[in-house]
Coordinates of N, CA, C and O in Angstrom, one line a residue:
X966 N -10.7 -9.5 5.4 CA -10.5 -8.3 6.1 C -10.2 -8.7 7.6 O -10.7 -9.7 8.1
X967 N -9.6 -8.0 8.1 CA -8.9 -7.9 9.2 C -9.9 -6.8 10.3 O -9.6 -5.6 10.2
X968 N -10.9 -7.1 11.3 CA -10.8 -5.6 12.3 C -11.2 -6.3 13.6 O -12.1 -5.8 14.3
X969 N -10.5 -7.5 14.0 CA -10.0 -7.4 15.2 C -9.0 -7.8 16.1 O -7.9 -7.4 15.6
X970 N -8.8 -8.4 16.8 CA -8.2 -9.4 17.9 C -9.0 -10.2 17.8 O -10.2 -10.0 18.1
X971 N -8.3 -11.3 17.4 CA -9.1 -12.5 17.2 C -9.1 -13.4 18.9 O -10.0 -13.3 19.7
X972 N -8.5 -13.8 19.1 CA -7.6 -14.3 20.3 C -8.3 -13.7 21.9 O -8.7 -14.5 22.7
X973 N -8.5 -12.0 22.1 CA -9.4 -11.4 23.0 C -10.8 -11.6 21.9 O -11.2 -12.6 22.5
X974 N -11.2 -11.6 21.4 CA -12.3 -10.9 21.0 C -12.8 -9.7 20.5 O -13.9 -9.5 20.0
X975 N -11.1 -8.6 20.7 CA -12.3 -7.2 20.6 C -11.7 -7.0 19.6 O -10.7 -7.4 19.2
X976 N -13.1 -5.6 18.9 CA -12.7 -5.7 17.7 C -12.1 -4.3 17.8 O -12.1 -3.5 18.8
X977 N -11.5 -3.9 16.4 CA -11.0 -2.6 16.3 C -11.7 -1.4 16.6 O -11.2 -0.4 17.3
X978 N -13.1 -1.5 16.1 CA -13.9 -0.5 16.2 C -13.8 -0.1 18.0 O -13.7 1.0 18.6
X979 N -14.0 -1.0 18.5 CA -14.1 -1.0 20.7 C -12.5 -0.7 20.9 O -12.4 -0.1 22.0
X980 N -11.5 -0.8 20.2 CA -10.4 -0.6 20.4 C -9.9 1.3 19.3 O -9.2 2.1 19.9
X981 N -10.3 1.5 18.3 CA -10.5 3.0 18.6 C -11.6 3.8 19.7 O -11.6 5.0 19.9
X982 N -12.1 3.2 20.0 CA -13.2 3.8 20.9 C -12.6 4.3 22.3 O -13.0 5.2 23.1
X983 N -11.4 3.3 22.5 CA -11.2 2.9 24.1 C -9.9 4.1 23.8 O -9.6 4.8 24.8
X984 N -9.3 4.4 22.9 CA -8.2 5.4 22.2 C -8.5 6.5 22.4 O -7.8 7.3 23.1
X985 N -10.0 7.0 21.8 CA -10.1 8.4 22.2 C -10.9 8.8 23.4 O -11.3 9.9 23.7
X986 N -11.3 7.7 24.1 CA -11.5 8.0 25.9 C -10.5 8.4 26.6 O -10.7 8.9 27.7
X987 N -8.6 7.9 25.6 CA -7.8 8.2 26.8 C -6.6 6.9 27.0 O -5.6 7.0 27.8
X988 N -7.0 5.8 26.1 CA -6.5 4.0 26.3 C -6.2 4.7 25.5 O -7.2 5.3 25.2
X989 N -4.6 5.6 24.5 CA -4.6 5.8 23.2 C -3.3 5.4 22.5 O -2.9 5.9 21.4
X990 N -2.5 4.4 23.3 CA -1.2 3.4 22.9 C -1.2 2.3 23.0 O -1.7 2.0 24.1
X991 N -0.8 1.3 22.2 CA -0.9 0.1 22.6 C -0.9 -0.4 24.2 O -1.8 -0.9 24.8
X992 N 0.2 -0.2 24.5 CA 0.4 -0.6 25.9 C -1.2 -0.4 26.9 O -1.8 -1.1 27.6
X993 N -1.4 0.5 26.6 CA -2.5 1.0 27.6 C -4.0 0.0 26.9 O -5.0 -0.4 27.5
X994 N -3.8 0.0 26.0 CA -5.4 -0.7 25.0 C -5.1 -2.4 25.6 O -6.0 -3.1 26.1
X995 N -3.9 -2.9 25.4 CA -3.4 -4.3 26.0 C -4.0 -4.3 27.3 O -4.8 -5.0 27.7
X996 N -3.3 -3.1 27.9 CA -3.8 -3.5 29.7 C -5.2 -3.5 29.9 O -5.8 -4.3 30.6
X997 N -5.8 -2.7 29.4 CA -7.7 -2.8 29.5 C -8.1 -4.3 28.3 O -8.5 -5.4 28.6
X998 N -7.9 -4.1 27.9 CA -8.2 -5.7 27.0 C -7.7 -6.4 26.8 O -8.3 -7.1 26.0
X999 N -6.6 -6.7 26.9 CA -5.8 -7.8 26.3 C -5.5 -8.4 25.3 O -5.1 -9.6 25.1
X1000 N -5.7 -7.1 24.4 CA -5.1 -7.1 23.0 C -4.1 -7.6 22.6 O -3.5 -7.5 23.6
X1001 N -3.3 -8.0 21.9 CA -2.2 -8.2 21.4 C -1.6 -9.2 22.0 O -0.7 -9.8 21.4
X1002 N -2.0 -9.8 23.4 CA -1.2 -10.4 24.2 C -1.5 -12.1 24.0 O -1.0 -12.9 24.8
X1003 N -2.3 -12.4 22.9 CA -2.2 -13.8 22.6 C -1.3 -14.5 21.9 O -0.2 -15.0 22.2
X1004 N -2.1 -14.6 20.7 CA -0.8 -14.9 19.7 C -0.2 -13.7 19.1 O 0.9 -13.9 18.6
X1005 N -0.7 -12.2 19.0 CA 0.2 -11.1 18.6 C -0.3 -10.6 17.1 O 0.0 -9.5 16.7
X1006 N -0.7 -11.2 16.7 CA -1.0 -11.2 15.0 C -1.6 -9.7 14.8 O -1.4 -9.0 13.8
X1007 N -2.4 -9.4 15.9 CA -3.0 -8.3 15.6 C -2.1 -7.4 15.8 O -2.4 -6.6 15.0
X1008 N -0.9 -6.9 16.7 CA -0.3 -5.9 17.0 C -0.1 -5.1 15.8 O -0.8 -4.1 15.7
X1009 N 0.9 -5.6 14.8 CA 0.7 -4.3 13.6 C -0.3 -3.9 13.2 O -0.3 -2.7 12.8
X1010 N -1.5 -4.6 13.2 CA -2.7 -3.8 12.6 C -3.8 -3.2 13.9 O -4.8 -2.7 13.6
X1011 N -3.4 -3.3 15.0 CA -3.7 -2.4 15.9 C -2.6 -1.1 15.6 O -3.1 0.1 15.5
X1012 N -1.7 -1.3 15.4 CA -0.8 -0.2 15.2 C -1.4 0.7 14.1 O -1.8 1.9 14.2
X1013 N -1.5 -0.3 12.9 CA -2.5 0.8 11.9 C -3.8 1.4 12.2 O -4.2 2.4 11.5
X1014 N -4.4 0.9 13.1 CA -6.0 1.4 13.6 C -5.6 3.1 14.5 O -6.1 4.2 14.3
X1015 N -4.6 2.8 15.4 CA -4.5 3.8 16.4 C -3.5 5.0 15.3 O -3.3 6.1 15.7
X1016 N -3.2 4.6 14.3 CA -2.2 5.6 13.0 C -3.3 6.4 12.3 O -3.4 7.6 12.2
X1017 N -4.2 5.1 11.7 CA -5.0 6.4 10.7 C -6.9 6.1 11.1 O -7.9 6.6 10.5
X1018 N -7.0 5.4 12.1 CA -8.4 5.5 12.6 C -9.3 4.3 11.5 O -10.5 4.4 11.2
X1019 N -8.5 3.5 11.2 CA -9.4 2.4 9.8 C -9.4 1.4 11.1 O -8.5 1.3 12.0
X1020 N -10.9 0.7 10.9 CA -11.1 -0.3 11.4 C -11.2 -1.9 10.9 O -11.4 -3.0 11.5
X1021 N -11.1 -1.6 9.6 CA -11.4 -2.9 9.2 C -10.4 -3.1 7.7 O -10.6 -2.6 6.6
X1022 N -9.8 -3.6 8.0 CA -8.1 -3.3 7.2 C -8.0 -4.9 6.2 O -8.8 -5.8 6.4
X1023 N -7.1 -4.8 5.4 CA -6.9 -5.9 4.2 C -5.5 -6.2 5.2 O -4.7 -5.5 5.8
X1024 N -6.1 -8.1 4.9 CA -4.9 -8.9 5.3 C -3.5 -8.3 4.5 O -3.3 -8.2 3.3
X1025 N -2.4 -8.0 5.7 CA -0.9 -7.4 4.6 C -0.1 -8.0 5.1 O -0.3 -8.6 6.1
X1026 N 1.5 -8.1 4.3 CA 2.4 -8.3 4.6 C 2.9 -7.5 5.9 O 2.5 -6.5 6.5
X1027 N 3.9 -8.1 6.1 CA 4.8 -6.8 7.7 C 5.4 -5.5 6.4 O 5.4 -4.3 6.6
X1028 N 5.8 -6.0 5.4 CA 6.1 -4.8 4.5 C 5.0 -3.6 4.4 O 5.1 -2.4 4.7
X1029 N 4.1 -4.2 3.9 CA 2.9 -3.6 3.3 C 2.6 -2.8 4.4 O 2.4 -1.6 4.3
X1030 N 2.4 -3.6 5.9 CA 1.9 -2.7 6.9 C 2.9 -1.5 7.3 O 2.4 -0.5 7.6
X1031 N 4.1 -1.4 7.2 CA 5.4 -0.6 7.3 C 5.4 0.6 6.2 O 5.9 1.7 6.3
X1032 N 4.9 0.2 5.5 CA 4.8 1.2 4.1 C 2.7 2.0 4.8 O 2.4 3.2 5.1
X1033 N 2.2 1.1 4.9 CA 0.8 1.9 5.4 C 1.3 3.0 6.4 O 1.1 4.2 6.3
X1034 N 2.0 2.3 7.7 CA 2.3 3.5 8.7 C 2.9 4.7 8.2 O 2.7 5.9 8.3
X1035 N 4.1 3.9 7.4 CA 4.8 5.6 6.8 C 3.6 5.9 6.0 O 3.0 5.9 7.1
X1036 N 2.9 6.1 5.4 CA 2.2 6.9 4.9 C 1.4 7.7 5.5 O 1.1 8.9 5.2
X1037 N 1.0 6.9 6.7 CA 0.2 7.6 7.9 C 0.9 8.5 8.7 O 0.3 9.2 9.5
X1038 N 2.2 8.8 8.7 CA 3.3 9.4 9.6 C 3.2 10.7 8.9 O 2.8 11.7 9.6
X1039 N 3.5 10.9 7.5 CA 3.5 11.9 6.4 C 2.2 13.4 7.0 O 2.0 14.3 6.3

C-alpha cells in the first residue's frame, strides 16, 4: 500500500488534512511540505488522495491511476 511521500515523510492522511484547512492543490500541499518535489513518485497518488479523499491506496500503474481519477471526476 501506498499513503505517503516517501522522500518528505508526510503521509497522505497530514496531506488531506492540510487540503481541507485550505492547502487544497497540489501546488499549494508541495509548497507547505514538500511533497512531490523529490523523486515525484508520489504525485499521481497525491492526485488520487486530493480526488476521492483515500489515504492509503494500492501500488498502480499510470493507467490504472488515470482510470481511478476518471472515475472520481464522474
Amino acid at each position: 500500500m501506498v499513503d505517503r511521500c516517501v522522500c518528505k515523510s508526510v503521509s497522505f492522511a497530514r496531506l488531506k488534512e492540510l487540503a481541507a484547512q485550505g492547502h487544497g492543490d497540489l501546488d499549494a500541499l508541495s509548497k507547505k511540505t514538500g511533497c512531490g518535489t523529490g523523486c515525484g513518485m508520489c504525485v499521481p497518488y497525491i492526485r488520487v488522495v486530493l480526488a476521492t479523499g483515500r489515504t492509503n491506496l494500492p501500488i498502480m500503474t499510470s493507467f490504472q491511476i488515470e482510470k481511478f481519477l476518471a472515475g472520481a471526476a464522474r
